[in-house]
């Protein structure tokens, strides 16, 4: 049994182990980390200096500073210093996740079961590296609550990593979509048509429809109904207006249609909603 996690034979039988592996050409750590069956837990790996090579043959990928890897338990580990790089220093955290982390542990790009995020800028790398270091030192300290604290820091690190994923990064909305939303919010009680919204922002209705769906991942009608229903909910609990009046105030001339949409979106009728809350 090995008590150094940097050497083969260490038993990773803990919930969290973190370290820095400083591989220098010809040094005692200059070997291939080869775990064909993966590990029991996840590994997060950040290159801090030099370059490494992941996988072999024509699957080989080189990683350097700014590249981040996440190995789920089933992914095979096969990595070493890149042949022509004098060193490969990488920081890593081994951990057994809590169930609610599930969503944070799948990233956009994956190769042979390993998630990869490349080309992070220096400031981001610096920030992430700080967390890796804090996790390692907190876990190894004799502070009270060191285990909870290091898990808490790991949660921050995982959230930061997930936030960097291109499919999570929030990009600013197209100003025309914002304008369409403003128009609809201001005219919520009116029976406006899509043509009216589109002409307000000088787009064709079909172009607006596409753009809106692309940016908001829902149709304009869904968005408008969501707004109307949330306004109706507010009025149901803060005023004494009748259900029909509220339907009209939020833009539904047909009370039956209002009740139908309300029920579809909230699971209960407007009347029941009011009773439940008040
Ligand atoms: C060390 C490796 C490191 C990581 C941990 C779990 O031995 O150097 O890359 O795989 O094990």
PDB file of C-alpha atoms and ligand atoms in Angstrom:
ATOM      1  CA  UNK A   1       0.000   0.000   0.000  1.00  0.00           C
ATOM      2  CA  UNK A   2       1.253   3.392  -1.011  1.00  0.00           C
ATOM      3  CA  UNK A   3       0.684   6.510   1.087  1.00  0.00           C
ATOM      4  CA  UNK A   4       1.671   9.018  -1.578  1.00  0.00           C
ATOM      5  CA  UNK A   5      -1.199   9.755  -3.977  1.00  0.00           C
ATOM      6  CA  UNK A   6       1.318  10.706  -6.664  1.00  0.00           C
ATOM      7  CA  UNK A   7       2.687   7.160  -6.831  1.00  0.00           C
ATOM      8  CA  UNK A   8       0.946   4.090  -8.252  1.00  0.00           C
ATOM      9  CA  UNK A   9      -0.796   1.896  -5.693  1.00  0.00           C
ATOM     10  CA  UNK A  10      -2.366   4.655  -3.591  1.00  0.00           C
ATOM     11  CA  UNK A  11      -5.839   3.696  -2.475  1.00  0.00           C
ATOM     12  CA  UNK A  12      -8.172   6.596  -3.238  1.00  0.00           C
ATOM     13  CA  UNK A  13     -10.644   5.538  -0.634  1.00  0.00           C
ATOM     14  CA  UNK A  14     -11.664   9.006   0.493  1.00  0.00           C
ATOM     15  CA  UNK A  15     -14.264  11.557  -0.476  1.00  0.00           C
ATOM     16  CA  UNK A  16     -11.774  14.184  -1.430  1.00  0.00           C
ATOM     17  CA  UNK A  17      -8.042  14.127  -2.157  1.00  0.00           C
ATOM     18  CA  UNK A  18      -6.278  17.009  -3.880  1.00  0.00           C
ATOM     19  CA  UNK A  19      -2.741  17.592  -5.024  1.00  0.00           C
ATOM     20  CA  UNK A  20      -0.226  18.903  -7.500  1.00  0.00           C
ATOM     21  CA  UNK A  21       1.651  16.443  -9.688  1.00  0.00           C
ATOM     22  CA  UNK A  22       4.934  18.071 -10.770  1.00  0.00           C
ATOM     23  CA  UNK A  23       6.250  15.878 -13.566  1.00  0.00           C
ATOM     24  CA  UNK A  24       9.744  16.776 -14.770  1.00  0.00           C
ATOM     25  CA  UNK A  25      11.497  14.936 -17.584  1.00  0.00           C
ATOM     26  CA  UNK A  26      13.482  11.990 -16.226  1.00  0.00           C
ATOM     27  CA  UNK A  27      12.187  12.492 -12.701  1.00  0.00           C
ATOM     28  CA  UNK A  28      10.618   9.775 -10.539  1.00  0.00           C
ATOM     29  CA  UNK A  29       7.090  10.990 -11.404  1.00  0.00           C
ATOM     30  CA  UNK A  30       7.806  10.878 -15.120  1.00  0.00           C
ATOM     31  CA  UNK A  31       5.626   7.886 -15.959  1.00  0.00           C
ATOM     32  CA  UNK A  32       2.257   7.338 -17.570  1.00  0.00           C
ATOM     33  CA  UNK A  33      -0.766   7.473 -15.309  1.00  0.00           C
ATOM     34  CA  UNK A  34      -2.656   4.493 -16.616  1.00  0.00           C
ATOM     35  CA  UNK A  35      -5.967   3.438 -15.048  1.00  0.00           C
ATOM     36  CA  UNK A  36      -7.855   1.603 -17.794  1.00  0.00           C
ATOM     37  CA  UNK A  37     -10.921   1.080 -15.591  1.00  0.00           C
ATOM     38  CA  UNK A  38     -11.173   4.636 -14.366  1.00  0.00           C
ATOM     39  CA  UNK A  39     -11.559   5.385 -10.657  1.00  0.00           C
ATOM     40  CA  UNK A  40     -14.330   5.236  -8.092  1.00  0.00           C
ATOM     41  CA  UNK A  41     -14.627   9.017  -8.052  1.00  0.00           C
ATOM     42  CA  UNK A  42     -14.261  11.946 -10.411  1.00  0.00           C
ATOM     43  CA  UNK A  43     -11.013  13.772 -11.156  1.00  0.00           C
ATOM     44  CA  UNK A  44     -10.717  17.407 -12.098  1.00  0.00           C
ATOM     45  CA  UNK A  45      -7.360  18.245 -13.690  1.00  0.00           C
ATOM     46  CA  UNK A  46      -5.856  21.635 -14.513  1.00  0.00           C
ATOM     47  CA  UNK A  47      -2.491  22.085 -16.205  1.00  0.00           C
ATOM     48  CA  UNK A  48      -0.491  24.767 -14.463  1.00  0.00           C
ATOM     49  CA  UNK A  49       2.804  24.454 -16.347  1.00  0.00           C
ATOM     50  CA  UNK A  50       4.245  22.583 -19.319  1.00  0.00           C
ATOM     51  CA  UNK A  51       2.270  20.165 -21.436  1.00  0.00           C
ATOM     52  CA  UNK A  52       0.752  16.760 -21.056  1.00  0.00           C
ATOM     53  CA  UNK A  53      -0.634  14.182 -23.444  1.00  0.00           C
ATOM     54  CA  UNK A  54      -3.938  12.487 -22.920  1.00  0.00           C
ATOM     55  CA  UNK A  55      -4.843   9.154 -24.632  1.00  0.00           C
ATOM     56  CA  UNK A  56      -2.541   7.457 -27.111  1.00  0.00           C
ATOM     57  CA  UNK A  57      -2.047   6.842 -30.849  1.00  0.00           C
ATOM     58  CA  UNK A  58      -4.196   8.941 -33.143  1.00  0.00           C
ATOM     59  CA  UNK A  59      -6.552   9.720 -30.258  1.00  0.00           C
ATOM     60  CA  UNK A  60      -3.784  11.588 -28.415  1.00  0.00           C
ATOM     61  CA  UNK A  61      -4.588  15.138 -27.322  1.00  0.00           C
ATOM     62  CA  UNK A  62      -2.064  17.563 -25.878  1.00  0.00           C
ATOM     63  CA  UNK A  63      -3.023  19.809 -23.001  1.00  0.00           C
ATOM     64  CA  UNK A  64      -1.321  22.887 -21.645  1.00  0.00           C
ATOM     65  CA  UNK A  65      -1.963  25.844 -19.342  1.00  0.00           C
ATOM     66  CA  UNK A  66      -5.563  26.937 -19.751  1.00  0.00           C
ATOM     67  CA  UNK A  67      -6.875  23.412 -20.343  1.00  0.00           C
ATOM     68  CA  UNK A  68      -9.185  21.757 -17.879  1.00  0.00           C
ATOM     69  CA  UNK A  69     -10.180  18.092 -17.784  1.00  0.00           C
ATOM     70  CA  UNK A  70     -12.913  16.257 -15.935  1.00  0.00           C
ATOM     71  CA  UNK A  71     -12.749  12.462 -15.715  1.00  0.00           C
ATOM     72  CA  UNK A  72     -16.017  10.795 -14.720  1.00  0.00           C
ATOM     73  CA  UNK A  73     -15.542   7.521 -12.808  1.00  0.00           C
ATOM     74  CA  UNK A  74     -15.881   5.267 -15.831  1.00  0.00           C
ATOM     75  CA  UNK A  75     -13.428   7.164 -18.047  1.00  0.00           C
ATOM     76  CA  UNK A  76     -10.059   5.510 -18.551  1.00  0.00           C
ATOM     77  CA  UNK A  77      -7.073   7.521 -17.305  1.00  0.00           C
ATOM     78  CA  UNK A  78      -4.112   7.542 -19.632  1.00  0.00           C
ATOM     79  CA  UNK A  79      -1.863  10.590 -19.466  1.00  0.00           C
ATOM     80  CA  UNK A  80       1.754  11.626 -19.155  1.00  0.00           C
ATOM     81  CA  UNK A  81       4.177  14.458 -19.842  1.00  0.00           C
ATOM     82  CA  UNK A  82       4.147  15.400 -23.529  1.00  0.00           C
ATOM     83  CA  UNK A  83       7.276  13.871 -25.050  1.00  0.00           C
ATOM     84  CA  UNK A  84       8.892  17.165 -26.062  1.00  0.00           C
ATOM     85  CA  UNK A  85       7.881  19.193 -23.038  1.00  0.00           C
ATOM     86  CA  UNK A  86      10.388  19.385 -20.200  1.00  0.00           C
ATOM     87  CA  UNK A  87       7.663  19.252 -17.598  1.00  0.00           C
ATOM     88  CA  UNK A  88       3.978  18.830 -16.961  1.00  0.00           C
ATOM     89  CA  UNK A  89       2.630  20.250 -13.705  1.00  0.00           C
ATOM     90  CA  UNK A  90      -1.022  19.597 -13.125  1.00  0.00           C
ATOM     91  CA  UNK A  91      -3.291  20.217 -10.206  1.00  0.00           C
ATOM     92  CA  UNK A  92      -6.051  17.757  -9.507  1.00  0.00           C
ATOM     93  CA  UNK A  93      -8.902  17.028  -7.150  1.00  0.00           C
ATOM     94  CA  UNK A  94     -10.275  13.537  -6.714  1.00  0.00           C
ATOM     95  CA  UNK A  95     -13.784  13.446  -5.274  1.00  0.00           C
ATOM     96  CA  UNK A  96     -16.926  11.427  -4.770  1.00  0.00           C
ATOM     97  CA  UNK A  97     -19.769  13.753  -5.741  1.00  0.00           C
ATOM     98  CA  UNK A  98     -22.933  14.545  -3.825  1.00  0.00           C
ATOM     99  CA  UNK A  99     -26.102  13.645  -5.707  1.00  0.00           C
ATOM    100  CA  UNK A 100     -27.189  17.224  -6.294  1.00  0.00           C
ATOM    101  CA  UNK A 101     -23.914  18.048  -8.097  1.00  0.00           C
ATOM    102  CA  UNK A 102     -25.049  15.875 -10.971  1.00  0.00           C
ATOM    103  CA  UNK A 103     -25.848  18.730 -13.340  1.00  0.00           C
ATOM    104  CA  UNK A 104     -22.492  20.441 -12.742  1.00  0.00           C
ATOM    105  CA  UNK A 105     -20.621  17.314 -13.753  1.00  0.00           C
ATOM    106  CA  UNK A 106     -21.455  17.217 -17.414  1.00  0.00           C
ATOM    107  CA  UNK A 107     -19.696  19.682 -19.657  1.00  0.00           C
ATOM    108  CA  UNK A 108     -20.238  20.582 -23.247  1.00  0.00           C
ATOM    109  CA  UNK A 109     -17.240  18.915 -24.918  1.00  0.00           C
ATOM    110  CA  UNK A 110     -16.323  15.342 -24.288  1.00  0.00           C
ATOM    111  CA  UNK A 111     -13.730  13.066 -25.864  1.00  0.00           C
ATOM    112  CA  UNK A 112     -13.577   9.357 -25.115  1.00  0.00           C
ATOM    113  CA  UNK A 113     -15.543   9.891 -21.930  1.00  0.00           C
ATOM    114  CA  UNK A 114     -13.391  12.775 -20.656  1.00  0.00           C
ATOM    115  CA  UNK A 115     -14.822  16.303 -20.530  1.00  0.00           C
ATOM    116  CA  UNK A 116     -12.459  18.936 -21.874  1.00  0.00           C
ATOM    117  CA  UNK A 117     -12.535  22.717 -21.663  1.00  0.00           C
ATOM    118  CA  UNK A 118      -9.675  24.385 -23.478  1.00  0.00           C
ATOM    119  CA  UNK A 119      -8.090  27.756 -23.962  1.00  0.00           C
ATOM    120  CA  UNK A 120      -9.154  29.465 -20.723  1.00  0.00           C
ATOM    121  CA  UNK A 121      -7.698  32.940 -20.274  1.00  0.00           C
ATOM    122  CA  UNK A 122      -5.020  33.661 -17.679  1.00  0.00           C
ATOM    123  CA  UNK A 123      -7.302  35.398 -15.211  1.00  0.00           C
ATOM    124  CA  UNK A 124      -9.734  32.498 -15.219  1.00  0.00           C
ATOM    125  CA  UNK A 125      -6.924  29.953 -14.847  1.00  0.00           C
ATOM    126  CA  UNK A 126      -5.506  31.947 -11.987  1.00  0.00           C
ATOM    127  CA  UNK A 127      -8.866  32.043 -10.246  1.00  0.00           C
ATOM    128  CA  UNK A 128      -9.431  28.314 -10.708  1.00  0.00           C
ATOM    129  CA  UNK A 129      -5.913  27.484  -9.604  1.00  0.00           C
ATOM    130  CA  UNK A 130      -6.460  29.454  -6.408  1.00  0.00           C
ATOM    131  CA  UNK A 131      -9.448  27.250  -5.645  1.00  0.00           C
ATOM    132  CA  UNK A 132      -7.483  24.052  -6.375  1.00  0.00           C
ATOM    133  CA  UNK A 133      -4.807  25.237  -3.949  1.00  0.00           C
ATOM    134  CA  UNK A 134      -7.313  26.260  -1.278  1.00  0.00           C
ATOM    135  CA  UNK A 135      -9.024  22.890  -1.526  1.00  0.00           C
ATOM    136  CA  UNK A 136      -5.732  21.039  -1.145  1.00  0.00           C
ATOM    137  CA  UNK A 137      -4.508  23.070   1.815  1.00  0.00           C
ATOM    138  CA  UNK A 138      -7.859  23.169   3.576  1.00  0.00           C
ATOM    139  CA  UNK A 139      -8.260  19.388   3.230  1.00  0.00           C
ATOM    140  CA  UNK A 140      -4.751  18.834   4.610  1.00  0.00           C
ATOM    141  CA  UNK A 141      -5.082  21.377   7.422  1.00  0.00           C
ATOM    142  CA  UNK A 142      -6.188  20.687  10.960  1.00  0.00           C
ATOM    143  CA  UNK A 143      -8.839  23.405  10.881  1.00  0.00           C
ATOM    144  CA  UNK A 144     -12.176  22.567  12.407  1.00  0.00           C
ATOM    145  CA  UNK A 145     -14.665  21.703   9.653  1.00  0.00           C
ATOM    146  CA  UNK A 146     -11.782  21.185   7.183  1.00  0.00           C
ATOM    147  CA  UNK A 147     -13.645  18.449   5.390  1.00  0.00           C
ATOM    148  CA  UNK A 148     -16.874  20.472   4.967  1.00  0.00           C
ATOM    149  CA  UNK A 149     -14.874  23.559   4.053  1.00  0.00           C
ATOM    150  CA  UNK A 150     -12.900  21.785   1.373  1.00  0.00           C
ATOM    151  CA  UNK A 151     -16.085  20.266  -0.046  1.00  0.00           C
ATOM    152  CA  UNK A 152     -17.627  23.720  -0.042  1.00  0.00           C
ATOM    153  CA  UNK A 153     -14.627  25.074  -1.980  1.00  0.00           C
ATOM    154  CA  UNK A 154     -14.885  22.166  -4.384  1.00  0.00           C
ATOM    155  CA  UNK A 155     -18.533  23.054  -4.995  1.00  0.00           C
ATOM    156  CA  UNK A 156     -17.400  26.574  -5.901  1.00  0.00           C
ATOM    157  CA  UNK A 157     -14.782  25.171  -8.241  1.00  0.00           C
ATOM    158  CA  UNK A 158     -17.252  22.850  -9.948  1.00  0.00           C
ATOM    159  CA  UNK A 159     -19.775  25.662 -10.348  1.00  0.00           C
ATOM    160  CA  UNK A 160     -17.089  27.922 -11.838  1.00  0.00           C
ATOM    161  CA  UNK A 161     -16.084  25.191 -14.267  1.00  0.00           C
ATOM    162  CA  UNK A 162     -19.686  24.568 -15.264  1.00  0.00           C
ATOM    163  CA  UNK A 163     -20.278  28.305 -15.718  1.00  0.00           C
ATOM    164  CA  UNK A 164     -17.413  28.408 -18.208  1.00  0.00           C
ATOM    165  CA  UNK A 165     -19.128  25.955 -20.533  1.00  0.00           C
ATOM    166  CA  UNK A 166     -20.114  27.621 -23.797  1.00  0.00           C
ATOM    167  CA  UNK A 167     -23.668  26.269 -23.512  1.00  0.00           C
ATOM    168  CA  UNK A 168     -24.064  27.839 -20.057  1.00  0.00           C
ATOM    169  CA  UNK A 169     -22.374  31.221 -20.512  1.00  0.00           C
ATOM    170  CA  UNK A 170     -25.146  33.779 -20.740  1.00  0.00           C
ATOM    171  CA  UNK A 171     -24.757  36.023 -23.707  1.00  0.00           C
ATOM    172  CA  UNK A 172     -26.557  39.356 -23.912  1.00  0.00           C
ATOM    173  CA  UNK A 173     -29.958  39.179 -25.568  1.00  0.00           C
ATOM    174  CA  UNK A 174     -30.456  40.581 -29.057  1.00  0.00           C
ATOM    175  CA  UNK A 175     -31.763  44.173 -28.606  1.00  0.00           C
ATOM    176  CA  UNK A 176     -34.659  43.461 -30.994  1.00  0.00           C
ATOM    177  CA  UNK A 177     -35.822  40.635 -28.740  1.00  0.00           C
ATOM    178  CA  UNK A 178     -35.598  42.956 -25.739  1.00  0.00           C
ATOM    179  CA  UNK A 179     -37.619  45.560 -27.623  1.00  0.00           C
ATOM    180  CA  UNK A 180     -40.256  42.963 -28.547  1.00  0.00           C
ATOM    181  CA  UNK A 181     -40.497  41.946 -24.886  1.00  0.00           C
ATOM    182  CA  UNK A 182     -40.849  45.563 -23.789  1.00  0.00           C
ATOM    183  CA  UNK A 183     -43.606  46.118 -26.346  1.00  0.00           C
ATOM    184  CA  UNK A 184     -45.494  43.049 -25.160  1.00  0.00           C
ATOM    185  CA  UNK A 185     -45.119  43.918 -21.470  1.00  0.00           C
ATOM    186  CA  UNK A 186     -46.432  47.422 -22.079  1.00  0.00           C
ATOM    187  CA  UNK A 187     -49.372  46.127 -24.097  1.00  0.00           C
ATOM    188  CA  UNK A 188     -50.086  43.004 -22.092  1.00  0.00           C
ATOM    189  CA  UNK A 189     -53.769  43.946 -21.691  1.00  0.00           C
ATOM    190  CA  UNK A 190     -54.222  44.538 -25.431  1.00  0.00           C
ATOM    191  CA  UNK A 191     -55.159  41.995 -28.020  1.00  0.00           C
ATOM    192  CA  UNK A 192     -51.974  42.547 -30.035  1.00  0.00           C
ATOM    193  CA  UNK A 193     -50.938  40.289 -32.901  1.00  0.00           C
ATOM    194  CA  UNK A 194     -47.485  38.991 -33.790  1.00  0.00           C
ATOM    195  CA  UNK A 195     -47.601  41.217 -36.875  1.00  0.00           C
ATOM    196  CA  UNK A 196     -47.966  44.238 -34.590  1.00  0.00           C
ATOM    197  CA  UNK A 197     -44.998  43.195 -32.423  1.00  0.00           C
ATOM    198  CA  UNK A 198     -42.879  42.441 -35.494  1.00  0.00           C
ATOM    199  CA  UNK A 199     -43.685  45.687 -37.258  1.00  0.00           C
ATOM    200  CA  UNK A 200     -42.855  47.616 -34.085  1.00  0.00           C
ATOM    201  CA  UNK A 201     -39.273  46.391 -34.383  1.00  0.00           C
ATOM    202  CA  UNK A 202     -39.168  46.407 -38.184  1.00  0.00           C
ATOM    203  CA  UNK A 203     -38.847  42.648 -38.675  1.00  0.00           C
ATOM    204  CA  UNK A 204     -41.070  40.211 -40.506  1.00  0.00           C
ATOM    205  CA  UNK A 205     -43.218  38.062 -38.185  1.00  0.00           C
ATOM    206  CA  UNK A 206     -41.379  34.913 -39.234  1.00  0.00           C
ATOM    207  CA  UNK A 207     -37.933  36.461 -38.700  1.00  0.00           C
ATOM    208  CA  UNK A 208     -39.007  37.650 -35.260  1.00  0.00           C
ATOM    209  CA  UNK A 209     -40.414  34.202 -34.475  1.00  0.00           C
ATOM    210  CA  UNK A 210     -37.096  32.540 -35.337  1.00  0.00           C
ATOM    211  CA  UNK A 211     -34.966  35.079 -33.542  1.00  0.00           C
ATOM    212  CA  UNK A 212     -37.088  34.949 -30.419  1.00  0.00           C
ATOM    213  CA  UNK A 213     -37.033  31.164 -30.260  1.00  0.00           C
ATOM    214  CA  UNK A 214     -33.286  31.113 -30.829  1.00  0.00           C
ATOM    215  CA  UNK A 215     -32.606  33.565 -28.018  1.00  0.00           C
ATOM    216  CA  UNK A 216     -35.253  32.556 -25.504  1.00  0.00           C
ATOM    217  CA  UNK A 217     -35.732  28.840 -26.257  1.00  0.00           C
ATOM    218  CA  UNK A 218     -39.495  29.328 -26.334  1.00  0.00           C
ATOM    219  CA  UNK A 219     -42.038  30.789 -28.729  1.00  0.00           C
ATOM    220  CA  UNK A 220     -43.306  34.354 -28.465  1.00  0.00           C
ATOM    221  CA  UNK A 221     -46.772  33.105 -27.606  1.00  0.00           C
ATOM    222  CA  UNK A 222     -45.412  30.983 -24.761  1.00  0.00           C
ATOM    223  CA  UNK A 223     -43.489  33.949 -23.439  1.00  0.00           C
ATOM    224  CA  UNK A 224     -46.477  36.278 -23.716  1.00  0.00           C
ATOM    225  CA  UNK A 225     -48.729  33.756 -21.953  1.00  0.00           C
ATOM    226  CA  UNK A 226     -46.144  33.263 -19.181  1.00  0.00           C
ATOM    227  CA  UNK A 227     -46.110  37.011 -18.613  1.00  0.00           C
ATOM    228  CA  UNK A 228     -49.891  37.251 -18.647  1.00  0.00           C
ATOM    229  CA  UNK A 229     -50.289  34.384 -16.236  1.00  0.00           C
ATOM    230  CA  UNK A 230     -47.709  35.653 -13.805  1.00  0.00           C
ATOM    231  CA  UNK A 231     -49.392  39.078 -13.825  1.00  0.00           C
ATOM    232  CA  UNK A 232     -52.751  37.373 -13.307  1.00  0.00           C
ATOM    233  CA  UNK A 233     -51.344  35.447 -10.313  1.00  0.00           C
ATOM    234  CA  UNK A 234     -50.178  38.677  -8.789  1.00  0.00           C
ATOM    235  CA  UNK A 235     -53.618  40.270  -9.253  1.00  0.00           C
ATOM    236  CA  UNK A 236     -55.414  37.210  -7.903  1.00  0.00           C
ATOM    237  CA  UNK A 237     -53.610  37.451  -4.591  1.00  0.00           C
ATOM    238  CA  UNK A 238     -53.333  41.210  -4.232  1.00  0.00           C
ATOM    239  CA  UNK A 239     -56.740  42.467  -5.423  1.00  0.00           C
ATOM    240  CA  UNK A 240     -60.428  41.647  -5.131  1.00  0.00           C
ATOM    241  CA  UNK A 241     -61.060  41.790  -8.876  1.00  0.00           C
ATOM    242  CA  UNK A 242     -63.106  38.926 -10.188  1.00  0.00           C
ATOM    243  CA  UNK A 243     -61.404  36.188 -12.186  1.00  0.00           C
ATOM    244  CA  UNK A 244     -63.048  37.460 -15.378  1.00  0.00           C
ATOM    245  CA  UNK A 245     -61.898  41.010 -14.753  1.00  0.00           C
ATOM    246  CA  UNK A 246     -58.352  39.814 -14.149  1.00  0.00           C
ATOM    247  CA  UNK A 247     -58.463  37.776 -17.347  1.00  0.00           C
ATOM    248  CA  UNK A 248     -59.390  40.936 -19.244  1.00  0.00           C
ATOM    249  CA  UNK A 249     -56.748  43.049 -17.494  1.00  0.00           C
ATOM    250  CA  UNK A 250     -54.014  40.671 -18.579  1.00  0.00           C
ATOM    251  CA  UNK A 251     -55.255  40.536 -22.140  1.00  0.00           C
ATOM    252  CA  UNK A 252     -57.663  37.582 -22.456  1.00  0.00           C
ATOM    253  CA  UNK A 253     -61.047  38.633 -23.771  1.00  0.00           C
ATOM    254  CA  UNK A 254     -62.389  35.086 -23.547  1.00  0.00           C
ATOM    255  CA  UNK A 255     -62.723  33.995 -19.864  1.00  0.00           C
ATOM    256  CA  UNK A 256     -62.792  30.311 -20.763  1.00  0.00           C
ATOM    257  CA  UNK A 257     -59.602  30.607 -22.722  1.00  0.00           C
ATOM    258  CA  UNK A 258     -57.998  32.497 -19.810  1.00  0.00           C
ATOM    259  CA  UNK A 259     -58.911  29.710 -17.385  1.00  0.00           C
ATOM    260  CA  UNK A 260     -57.589  27.086 -19.778  1.00  0.00           C
ATOM    261  CA  UNK A 261     -54.215  28.779 -20.241  1.00  0.00           C
ATOM    262  CA  UNK A 262     -53.975  29.512 -16.512  1.00  0.00           C
ATOM    263  CA  UNK A 263     -54.628  25.895 -15.615  1.00  0.00           C
ATOM    264  CA  UNK A 264     -52.150  24.617 -18.196  1.00  0.00           C
ATOM    265  CA  UNK A 265     -49.404  26.847 -16.819  1.00  0.00           C
ATOM    266  CA  UNK A 266     -50.121  26.593 -13.096  1.00  0.00           C
ATOM    267  CA  UNK A 267     -51.823  23.246 -12.695  1.00  0.00           C
ATOM    268  CA  UNK A 268     -54.897  24.776 -11.014  1.00  0.00           C
ATOM    269  CA  UNK A 269     -57.743  27.106 -12.031  1.00  0.00           C
ATOM    270  CA  UNK A 270     -57.495  30.845 -11.209  1.00  0.00           C
ATOM    271  CA  UNK A 271     -60.210  30.445  -8.569  1.00  0.00           C
ATOM    272  CA  UNK A 272     -58.417  27.541  -6.883  1.00  0.00           C
ATOM    273  CA  UNK A 273     -55.117  29.417  -7.063  1.00  0.00           C
ATOM    274  CA  UNK A 274     -56.632  32.354  -5.219  1.00  0.00           C
ATOM    275  CA  UNK A 275     -58.152  30.066  -2.574  1.00  0.00           C
ATOM    276  CA  UNK A 276     -54.868  28.266  -2.008  1.00  0.00           C
ATOM    277  CA  UNK A 277     -52.853  31.411  -1.519  1.00  0.00           C
ATOM    278  CA  UNK A 278     -55.235  33.679   0.348  1.00  0.00           C
TER     279      UNK A 278
HETATM  280  C1  LIG B   1      -2.066  11.124  -9.096  1.00  0.00           C
HETATM  281  C2  LIG B   1      -1.862  11.670 -10.496  1.00  0.00           C
HETATM  282  C3  LIG B   1      -2.898  12.708 -10.800  1.00  0.00           C
HETATM  283  C4  LIG B   1      -4.276  12.185 -10.503  1.00  0.00           C
HETATM  284  C5  LIG B   1      -4.335  11.635  -9.107  1.00  0.00           C
HETATM  285  C6  LIG B   1      -5.687  11.046  -8.803  1.00  0.00           C
HETATM  286  O1  LIG B   1      -1.220  10.052  -8.874  1.00  0.00           O
HETATM  287  O2  LIG B   1      -0.599  12.241 -10.599  1.00  0.00           O
HETATM  288  O3  LIG B   1      -2.820  13.094 -12.137  1.00  0.00           O
HETATM  289  O4  LIG B   1      -4.605  11.204 -11.437  1.00  0.00           O
HETATM  290  O5  LIG B   1      -3.386  10.641  -8.953  1.00  0.00           O
END
